[in-house]
XYZ file of C-alpha atoms in Angstrom:
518
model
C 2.110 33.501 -5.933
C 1.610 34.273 -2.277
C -1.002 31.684 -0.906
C -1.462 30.597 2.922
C -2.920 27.338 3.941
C -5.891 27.797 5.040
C -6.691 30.696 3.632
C -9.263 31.539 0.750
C -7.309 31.812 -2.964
C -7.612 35.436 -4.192
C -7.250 36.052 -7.993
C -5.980 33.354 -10.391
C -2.959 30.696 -9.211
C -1.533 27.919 -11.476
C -2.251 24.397 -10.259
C -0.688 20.840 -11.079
C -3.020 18.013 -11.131
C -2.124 15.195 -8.443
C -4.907 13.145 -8.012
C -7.678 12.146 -10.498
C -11.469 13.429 -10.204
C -14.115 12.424 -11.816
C -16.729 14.563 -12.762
C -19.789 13.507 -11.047
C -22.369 16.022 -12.139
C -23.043 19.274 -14.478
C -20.645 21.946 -13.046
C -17.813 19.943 -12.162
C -14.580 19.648 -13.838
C -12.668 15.923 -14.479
C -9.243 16.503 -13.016
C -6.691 14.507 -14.854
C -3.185 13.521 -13.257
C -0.241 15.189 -14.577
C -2.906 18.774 -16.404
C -1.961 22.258 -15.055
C -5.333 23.829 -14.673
C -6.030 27.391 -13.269
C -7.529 27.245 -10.233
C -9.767 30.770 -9.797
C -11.345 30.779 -6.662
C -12.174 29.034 -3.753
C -15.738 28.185 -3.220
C -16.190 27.146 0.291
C -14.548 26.109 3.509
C -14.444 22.685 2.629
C -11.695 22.841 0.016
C -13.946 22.972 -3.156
C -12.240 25.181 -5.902
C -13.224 26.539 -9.185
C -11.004 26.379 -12.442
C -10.154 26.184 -15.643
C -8.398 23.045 -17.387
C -6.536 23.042 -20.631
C -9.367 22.598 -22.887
C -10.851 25.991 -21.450
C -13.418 24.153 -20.077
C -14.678 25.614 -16.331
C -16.180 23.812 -13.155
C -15.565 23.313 -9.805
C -13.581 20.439 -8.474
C -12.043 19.003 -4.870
C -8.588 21.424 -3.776
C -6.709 18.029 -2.494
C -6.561 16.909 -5.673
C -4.516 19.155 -6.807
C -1.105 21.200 -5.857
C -0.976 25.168 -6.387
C 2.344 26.173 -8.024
C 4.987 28.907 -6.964
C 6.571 31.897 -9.188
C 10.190 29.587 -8.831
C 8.902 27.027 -10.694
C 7.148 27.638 -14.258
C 4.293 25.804 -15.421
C 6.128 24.564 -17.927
C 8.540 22.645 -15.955
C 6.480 21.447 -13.543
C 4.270 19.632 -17.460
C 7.669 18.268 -17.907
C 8.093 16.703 -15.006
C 4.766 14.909 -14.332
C 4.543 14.045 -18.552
C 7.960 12.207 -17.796
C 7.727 10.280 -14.705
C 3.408 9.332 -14.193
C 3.726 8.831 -10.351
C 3.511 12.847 -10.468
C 6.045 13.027 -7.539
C 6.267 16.023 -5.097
C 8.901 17.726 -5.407
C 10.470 19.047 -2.210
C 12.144 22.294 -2.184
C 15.074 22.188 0.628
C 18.380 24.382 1.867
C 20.828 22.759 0.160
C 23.007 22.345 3.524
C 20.749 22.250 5.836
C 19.604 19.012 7.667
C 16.299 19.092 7.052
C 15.542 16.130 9.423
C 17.381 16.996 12.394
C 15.632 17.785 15.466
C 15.938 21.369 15.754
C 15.246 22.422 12.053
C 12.152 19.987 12.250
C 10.448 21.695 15.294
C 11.503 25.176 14.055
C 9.659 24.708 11.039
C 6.797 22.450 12.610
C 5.079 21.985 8.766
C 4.094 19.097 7.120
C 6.153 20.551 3.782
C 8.384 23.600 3.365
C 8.714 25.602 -0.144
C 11.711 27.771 -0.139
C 11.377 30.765 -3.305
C 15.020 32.082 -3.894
C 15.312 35.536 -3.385
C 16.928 38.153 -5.798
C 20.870 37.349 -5.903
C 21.265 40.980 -4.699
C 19.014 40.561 -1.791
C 21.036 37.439 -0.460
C 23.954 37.085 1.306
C 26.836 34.948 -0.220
C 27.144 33.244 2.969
C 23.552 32.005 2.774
C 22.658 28.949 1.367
C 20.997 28.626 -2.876
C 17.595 26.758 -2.375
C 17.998 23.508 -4.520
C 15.058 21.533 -5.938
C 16.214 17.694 -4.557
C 14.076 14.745 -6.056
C 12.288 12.125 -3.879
C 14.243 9.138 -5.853
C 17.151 8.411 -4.916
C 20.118 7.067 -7.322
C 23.213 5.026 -6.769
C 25.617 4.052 -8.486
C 27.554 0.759 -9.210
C 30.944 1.577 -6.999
C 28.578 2.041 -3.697
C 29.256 -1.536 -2.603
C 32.918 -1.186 -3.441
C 34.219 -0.166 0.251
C 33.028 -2.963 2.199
C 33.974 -5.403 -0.673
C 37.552 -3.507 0.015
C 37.597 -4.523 2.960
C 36.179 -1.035 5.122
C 34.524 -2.276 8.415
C 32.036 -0.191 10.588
C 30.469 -0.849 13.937
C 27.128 -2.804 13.827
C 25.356 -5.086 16.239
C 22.268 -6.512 13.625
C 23.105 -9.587 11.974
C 20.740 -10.321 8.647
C 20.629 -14.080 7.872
C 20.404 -15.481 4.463
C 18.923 -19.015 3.537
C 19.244 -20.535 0.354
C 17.207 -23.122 -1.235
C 16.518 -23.883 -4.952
C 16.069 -20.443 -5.950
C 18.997 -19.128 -4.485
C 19.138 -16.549 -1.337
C 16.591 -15.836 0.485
C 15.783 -13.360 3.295
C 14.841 -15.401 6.842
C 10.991 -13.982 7.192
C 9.905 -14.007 10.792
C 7.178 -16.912 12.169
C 4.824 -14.354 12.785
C 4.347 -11.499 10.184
C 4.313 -7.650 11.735
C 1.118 -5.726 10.582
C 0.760 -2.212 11.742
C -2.661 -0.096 11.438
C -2.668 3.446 10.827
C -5.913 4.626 12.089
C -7.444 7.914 14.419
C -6.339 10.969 12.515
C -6.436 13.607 15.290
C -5.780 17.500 14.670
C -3.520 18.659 17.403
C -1.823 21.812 18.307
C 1.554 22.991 20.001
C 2.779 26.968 20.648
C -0.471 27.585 22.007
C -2.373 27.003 18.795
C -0.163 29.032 16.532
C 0.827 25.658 14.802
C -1.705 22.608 13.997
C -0.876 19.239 12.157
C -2.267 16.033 12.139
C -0.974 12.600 13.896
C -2.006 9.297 13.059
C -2.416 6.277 15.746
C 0.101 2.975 14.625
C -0.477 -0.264 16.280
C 1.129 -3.213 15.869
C -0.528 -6.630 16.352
C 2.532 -8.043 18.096
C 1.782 -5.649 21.183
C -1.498 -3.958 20.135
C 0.639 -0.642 22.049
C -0.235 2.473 19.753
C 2.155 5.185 19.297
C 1.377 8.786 17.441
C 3.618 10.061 14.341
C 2.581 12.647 12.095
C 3.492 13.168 8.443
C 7.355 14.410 8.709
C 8.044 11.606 11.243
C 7.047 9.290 7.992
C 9.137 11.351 5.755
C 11.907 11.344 8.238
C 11.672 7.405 8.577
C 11.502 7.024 4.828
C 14.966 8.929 3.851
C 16.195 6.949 6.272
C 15.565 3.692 4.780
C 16.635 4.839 1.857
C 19.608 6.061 2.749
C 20.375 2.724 5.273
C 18.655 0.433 2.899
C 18.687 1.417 -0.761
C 21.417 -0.077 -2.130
C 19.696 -4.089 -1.558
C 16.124 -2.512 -1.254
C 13.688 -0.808 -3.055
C 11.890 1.775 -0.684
C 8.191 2.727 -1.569
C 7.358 6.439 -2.219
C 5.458 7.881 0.475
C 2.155 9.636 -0.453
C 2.360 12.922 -1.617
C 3.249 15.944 0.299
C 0.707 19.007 -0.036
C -0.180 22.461 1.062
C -3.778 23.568 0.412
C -6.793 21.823 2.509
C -4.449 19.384 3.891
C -6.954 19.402 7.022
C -9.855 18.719 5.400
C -11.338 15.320 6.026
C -11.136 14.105 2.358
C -7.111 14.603 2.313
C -6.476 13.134 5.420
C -8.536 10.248 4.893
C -6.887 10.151 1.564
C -3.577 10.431 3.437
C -4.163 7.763 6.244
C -5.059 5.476 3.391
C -1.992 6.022 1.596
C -0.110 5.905 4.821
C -1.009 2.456 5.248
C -0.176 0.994 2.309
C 3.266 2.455 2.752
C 3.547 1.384 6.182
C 2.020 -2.529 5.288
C 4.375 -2.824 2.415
C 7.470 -1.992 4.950
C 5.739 -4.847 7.994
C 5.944 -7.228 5.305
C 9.585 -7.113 4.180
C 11.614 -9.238 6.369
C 14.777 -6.917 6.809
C 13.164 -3.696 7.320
C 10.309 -4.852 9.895
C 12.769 -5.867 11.746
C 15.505 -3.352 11.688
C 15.985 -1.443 14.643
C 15.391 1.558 13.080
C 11.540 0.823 12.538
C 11.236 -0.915 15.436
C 12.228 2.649 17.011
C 9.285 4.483 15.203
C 6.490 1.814 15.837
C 7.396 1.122 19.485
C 8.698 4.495 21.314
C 6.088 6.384 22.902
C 8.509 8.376 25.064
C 9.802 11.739 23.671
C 12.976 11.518 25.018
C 13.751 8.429 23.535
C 12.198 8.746 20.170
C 14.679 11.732 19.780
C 17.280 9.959 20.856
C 16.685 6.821 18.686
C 16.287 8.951 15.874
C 19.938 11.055 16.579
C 21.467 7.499 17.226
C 19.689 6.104 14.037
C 21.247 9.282 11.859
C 24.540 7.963 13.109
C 24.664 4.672 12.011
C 27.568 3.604 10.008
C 26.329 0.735 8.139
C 24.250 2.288 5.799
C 24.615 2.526 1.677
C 26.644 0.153 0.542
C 28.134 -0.804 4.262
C 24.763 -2.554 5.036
C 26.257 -5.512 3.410
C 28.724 -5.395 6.347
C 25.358 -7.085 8.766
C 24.775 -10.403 5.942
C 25.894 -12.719 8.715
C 29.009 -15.326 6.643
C 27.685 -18.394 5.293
C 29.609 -21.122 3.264
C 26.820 -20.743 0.656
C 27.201 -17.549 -0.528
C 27.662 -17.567 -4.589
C 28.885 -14.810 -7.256
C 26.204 -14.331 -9.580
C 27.276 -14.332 -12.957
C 26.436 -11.250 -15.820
C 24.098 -13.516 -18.175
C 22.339 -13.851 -14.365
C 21.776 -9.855 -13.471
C 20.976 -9.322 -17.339
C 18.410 -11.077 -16.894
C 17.497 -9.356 -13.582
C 17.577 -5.696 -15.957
C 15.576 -7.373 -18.723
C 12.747 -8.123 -16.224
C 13.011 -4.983 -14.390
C 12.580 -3.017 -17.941
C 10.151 -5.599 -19.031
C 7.978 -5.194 -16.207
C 8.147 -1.227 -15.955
C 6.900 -0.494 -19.450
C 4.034 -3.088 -18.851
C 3.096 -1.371 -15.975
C 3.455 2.007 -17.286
C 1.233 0.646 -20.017
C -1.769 -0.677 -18.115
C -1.735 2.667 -15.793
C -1.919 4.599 -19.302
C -5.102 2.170 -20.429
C -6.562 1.671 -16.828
C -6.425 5.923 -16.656
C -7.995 6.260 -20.246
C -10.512 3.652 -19.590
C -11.604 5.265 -16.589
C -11.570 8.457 -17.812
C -13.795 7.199 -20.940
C -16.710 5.527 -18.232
C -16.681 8.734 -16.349
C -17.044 10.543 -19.706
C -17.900 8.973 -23.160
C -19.346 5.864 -21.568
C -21.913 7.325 -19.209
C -22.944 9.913 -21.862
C -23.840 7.254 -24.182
C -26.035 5.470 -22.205
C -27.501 8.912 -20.571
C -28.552 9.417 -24.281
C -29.859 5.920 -24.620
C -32.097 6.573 -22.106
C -33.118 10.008 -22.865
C -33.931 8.691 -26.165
C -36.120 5.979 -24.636
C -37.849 8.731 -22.424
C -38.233 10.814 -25.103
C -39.904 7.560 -27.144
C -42.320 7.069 -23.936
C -43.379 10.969 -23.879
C -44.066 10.452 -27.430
C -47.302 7.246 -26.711
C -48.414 9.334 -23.851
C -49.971 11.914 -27.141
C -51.219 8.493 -28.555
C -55.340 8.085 -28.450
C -54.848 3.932 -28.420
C -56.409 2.693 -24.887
C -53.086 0.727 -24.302
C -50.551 3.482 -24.366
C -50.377 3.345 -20.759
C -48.563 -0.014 -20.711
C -46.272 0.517 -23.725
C -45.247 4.463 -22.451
C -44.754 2.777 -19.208
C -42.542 -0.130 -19.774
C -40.013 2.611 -22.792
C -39.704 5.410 -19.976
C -38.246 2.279 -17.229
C -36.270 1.535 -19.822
C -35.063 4.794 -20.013
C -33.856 4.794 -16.339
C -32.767 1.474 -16.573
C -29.982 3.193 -19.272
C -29.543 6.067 -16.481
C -28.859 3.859 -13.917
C -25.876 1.486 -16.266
C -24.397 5.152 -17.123
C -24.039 5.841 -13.304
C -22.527 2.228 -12.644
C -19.843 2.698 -14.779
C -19.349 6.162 -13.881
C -18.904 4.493 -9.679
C -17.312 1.610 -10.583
C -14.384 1.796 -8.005
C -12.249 -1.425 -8.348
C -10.229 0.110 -10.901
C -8.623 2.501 -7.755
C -7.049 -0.392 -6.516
C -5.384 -1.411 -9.495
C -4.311 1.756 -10.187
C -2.346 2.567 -6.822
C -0.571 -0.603 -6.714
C 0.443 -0.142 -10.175
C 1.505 3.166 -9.461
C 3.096 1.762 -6.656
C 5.197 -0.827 -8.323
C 6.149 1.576 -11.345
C 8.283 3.511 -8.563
C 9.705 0.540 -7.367
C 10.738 -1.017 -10.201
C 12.314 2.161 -11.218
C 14.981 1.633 -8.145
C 15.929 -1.642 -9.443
C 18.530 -0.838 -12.392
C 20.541 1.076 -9.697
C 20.598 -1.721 -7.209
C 21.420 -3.977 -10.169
C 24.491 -1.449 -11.061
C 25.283 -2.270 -7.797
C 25.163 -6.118 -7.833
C 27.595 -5.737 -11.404
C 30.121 -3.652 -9.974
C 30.403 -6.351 -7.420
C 30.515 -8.597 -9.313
C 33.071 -6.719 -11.955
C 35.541 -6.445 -8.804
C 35.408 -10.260 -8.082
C 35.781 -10.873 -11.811
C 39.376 -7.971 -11.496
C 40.600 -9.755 -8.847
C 40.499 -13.395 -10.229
C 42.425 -12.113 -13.144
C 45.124 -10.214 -11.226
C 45.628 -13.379 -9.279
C 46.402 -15.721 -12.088
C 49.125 -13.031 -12.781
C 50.493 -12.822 -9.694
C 49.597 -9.331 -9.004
C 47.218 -10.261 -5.412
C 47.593 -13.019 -3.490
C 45.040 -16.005 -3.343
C 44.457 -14.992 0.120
C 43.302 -11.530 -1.257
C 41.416 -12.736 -3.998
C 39.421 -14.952 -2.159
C 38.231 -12.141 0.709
C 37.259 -10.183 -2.268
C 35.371 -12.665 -3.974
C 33.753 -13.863 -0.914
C 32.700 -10.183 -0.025
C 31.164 -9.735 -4.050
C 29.344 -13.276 -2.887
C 27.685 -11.556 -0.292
C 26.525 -8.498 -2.478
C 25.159 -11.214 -5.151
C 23.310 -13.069 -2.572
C 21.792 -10.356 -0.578
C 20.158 -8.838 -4.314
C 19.104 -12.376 -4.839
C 17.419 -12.822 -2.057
C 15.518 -8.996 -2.523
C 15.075 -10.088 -6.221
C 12.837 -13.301 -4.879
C 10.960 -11.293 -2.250
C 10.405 -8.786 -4.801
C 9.083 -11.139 -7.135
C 7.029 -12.869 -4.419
C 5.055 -9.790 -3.256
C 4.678 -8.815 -6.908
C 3.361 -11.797 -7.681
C 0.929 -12.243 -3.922
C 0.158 -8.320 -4.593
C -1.137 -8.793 -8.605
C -2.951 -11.600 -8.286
C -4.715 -10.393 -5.163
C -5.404 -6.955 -6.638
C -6.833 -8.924 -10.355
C -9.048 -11.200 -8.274
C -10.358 -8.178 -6.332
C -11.064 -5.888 -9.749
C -12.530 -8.803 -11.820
C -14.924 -9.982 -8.706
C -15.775 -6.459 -8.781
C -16.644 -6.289 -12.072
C -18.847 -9.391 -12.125
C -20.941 -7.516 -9.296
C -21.348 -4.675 -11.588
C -22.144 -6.656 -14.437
C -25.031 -8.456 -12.628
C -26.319 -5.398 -11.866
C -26.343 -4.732 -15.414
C -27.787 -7.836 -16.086
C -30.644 -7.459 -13.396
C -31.709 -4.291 -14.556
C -31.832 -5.217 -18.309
C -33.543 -8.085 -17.044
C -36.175 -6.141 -14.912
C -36.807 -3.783 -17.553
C -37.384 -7.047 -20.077
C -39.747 -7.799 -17.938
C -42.172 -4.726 -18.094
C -42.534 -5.496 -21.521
C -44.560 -8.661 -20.641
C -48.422 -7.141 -20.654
């Protein structure tokens, strides 16, 4: 498949599902998350598409919502992927040995995403490098902490400070909280128009300054957390990365929006906010010295399992023990397969109200209308009253099919769920991490009551395994904080909505109750 952005599809092109749609009217086609559909033709400049789903049902439908597929990768596979993992990840496809975030190979390319097809093995050189399809996730394994509880230094200046209290460890959060707003999408050009993309304003309300980053700048910050920060921290998927329509003012609202939840999740952790790699993106307006910061950022030694190396010492530092990070799995496994769950019910219910449900009471009413037409043949002097009041009630049944068709609070439960299904799937790896600490403590202690280390030696390496255990603790209890703060916020929201709607409900029943009074 040969497809430019921008361009209008020609023939018939294999599309993944990212984002859900509901049909809204006849002619349009529900788009469910995770469905390869066929996408036929493009209807118009402003991204609308027609296809065909599964089901061999036809209608048109919103481009953004869903991602065209290439001749590397089969339809099949891509099914696989998105029926195993229901965040329905991009997948980036990269040079295997190529930095793709280093400044020259970003401004050469100057695209919000690169796909890379292989090419024929005779039609490439074997100097050249195989394209290789690299996941978003990242995963680490249990030995990552197990040079700088060795005893491996590297150069840092930051200094992270722990506190501890009843629960244990706990990050130091600043007095004032960093919030950052993405807002002013602006299309802007470079090469004398021959490349466009789209940069998005970020203010801080510490300074209220503004600075412009566009999409890869994001995707250049976020490996970079992960790779500085994930073995302590779980780093938040950034939205998806797309090809078609992505100037079209649905996506990049769509974008901005996701943008900012990424961005506010990242203000609020304690560590991160204030690491002087973030500080770099939110505060550097200056080219020079954004591309500096980020070559002196891509140097940084403590990073992986070396970012333990900036816990500043503390005599309270304690080993957890196994019974403790068990428990830590249990929750983690707990928790994911609940939230899987009520994504799985929160999809199907909406799904049903913007199908099943709304059709139900559309009937209802035509049924009632139907009833009304039916008095209006009557010769009785009254008819007028009784044909009346039945065809209101008729649209009153139109009207409760629409309301649960627009009901939007369920959005909001669904993204954060989403959000916290991806994040919960980083936490067995950082717990891996926390055991293998703890495992090397646990070797040490033993080879000491034989003689094999001395005391002295024992005790830097259980000290070192403290800090490990106590800098997971204290992620574990923000974690659980923000889940917690982010849950009970997002409940309240979708059940206040939900009383709205249902007064509505009410007030129409009630209004049409009413005609009946004559």
């Amino acid at each position: 498949m040969s497809t430019k952005v921008g361009d209008s599809l020609i023939g018939t092109h294999g599309a993944v599902v990212r984002y859900i749609f509901k049909r809204r009217k006849e002619g349009e086609l529900t788009l469910i998350p995770g469905e390869v559909i066929t996408v036929t033709s493009q209807i118009n400049d402003n991204g609308w598409c027609e296809g065909i789903n599964s089901n061999g049902e036809c209608g048109l439908f919103p481009g953004q919502n869903v991602e065209l597929l290439v001749d590397s990768v089969p339809a099949a596979e891509i099914e696989e992927t998105c029926a195993a993992d229901s965040t329905y990840e991009v997948v980036e496809f990269r040079s295997q040995n190529s930095n793709s975030y280093s400044d020259t190979s970003v401004e050469s390319i100057d695209q919000d995403y690169e796909m890379i097809s292989p090419e024929p093995e005779d039609k490439r050189s074997s100097n050249e490098p195989t394209p290789k399809r690299i996941s978003r996730l990242y995963h680490l394994t249990k030995t990552e902490a197990e040079p700088f509880i060795a005893g491996k230094t590297v150069k840092t200046t930051t200094k992270i400070q722990l506190t501890f209290n009843e629960n244990g460890a706990s990050w130091v959060y600043p007095v004032v909280p960093l919030e950052c707003t993405i807002t002013n999408p602006q299309l802007e050009t470079k090469y004398s128009g021959m490349k466009k993309y789209i940069s998005y304003q970020i203010t801080p309300n510490d300074t209220n300054v503004s600075v412009y980053h566009r999409y890869k700048h994001f995707d250049w910050l976020y490996c970079q957390l992960i790779e500085k920060f994930g073995s302590v921290i779980p780093i938040p998927l950034l939205p998806e990365k797309n090809i078609p329509w992505r100037y079209s003012d649905d996506f990049v609202q769509a974008r901005m929006g996701g943008l900012q939840s990424w961005i506010s999740r990242i203000s609020r952790h304690p560590i991160i906010s204030q690491s002087e790699i973030f500080q770099h993106f939110i505060r550097r307006r200056d080219e020079k010295e954004w591309k500096a910061g980020k070559r002196s950022a891509e140097k940084d030694e403590a990073t992986g399992g070396m970012i333990f190396s900036e816990i500043m010492p503390s005599s309270e530092f304690r080993l957890l023990d196994v019974e403790e990070t068990e428990k830590y799995l249990t929750f983690a496994k707990c928790m994911g397969e609940s939230v899987r769950n009520l994504i799985t019910v929160t999809e199907e219910h909406t799904t049903r109200c913007t199908g099943t449900v709304k059709s139900e009471y559309l009937k209802i009413g035509k049924a009632f209308s139907d009833f009304s037409a039916s008095f209006a043949k009557s010769t009785y002097h009254g008819k007028a009253s009784i044909g009346n009041a039945l065809s209101f009630v008729g649209k009153t049944y139109d009207d409760i099919g629409n309301l649960y068709f627009d009901q939007k609070d369920v959005h909001g439960f669904l993204e954060i769920s989403k959000e916290y299904k991806g994040l919960l799937s980083c936490i067995p790896d950082i717990i891996n991490i926390l055991k293998g600490a703890i495992e090397k403590a646990h070797e040490y202690e033993k080879l000491s009551q034989v003689n094999k280390v001395t005391v002295k030696e024992k005790e830097a390496i259980v000290f070192k395994a403290g800090i490990v255990s106590s800098a997971i603790q204290a992620e574990m209890n923000h974690f659980n904080h923000e889940l917690t703060n982010g849950y009970k916020e997002t409940i309240q929201h979708f059940l206040y909505e939900q009383v709205q709607m249902y007064n509505k409900i009410t007030d129409k029943l009630r209004e049409a109750y009413a005609r009946f009074e004559f």
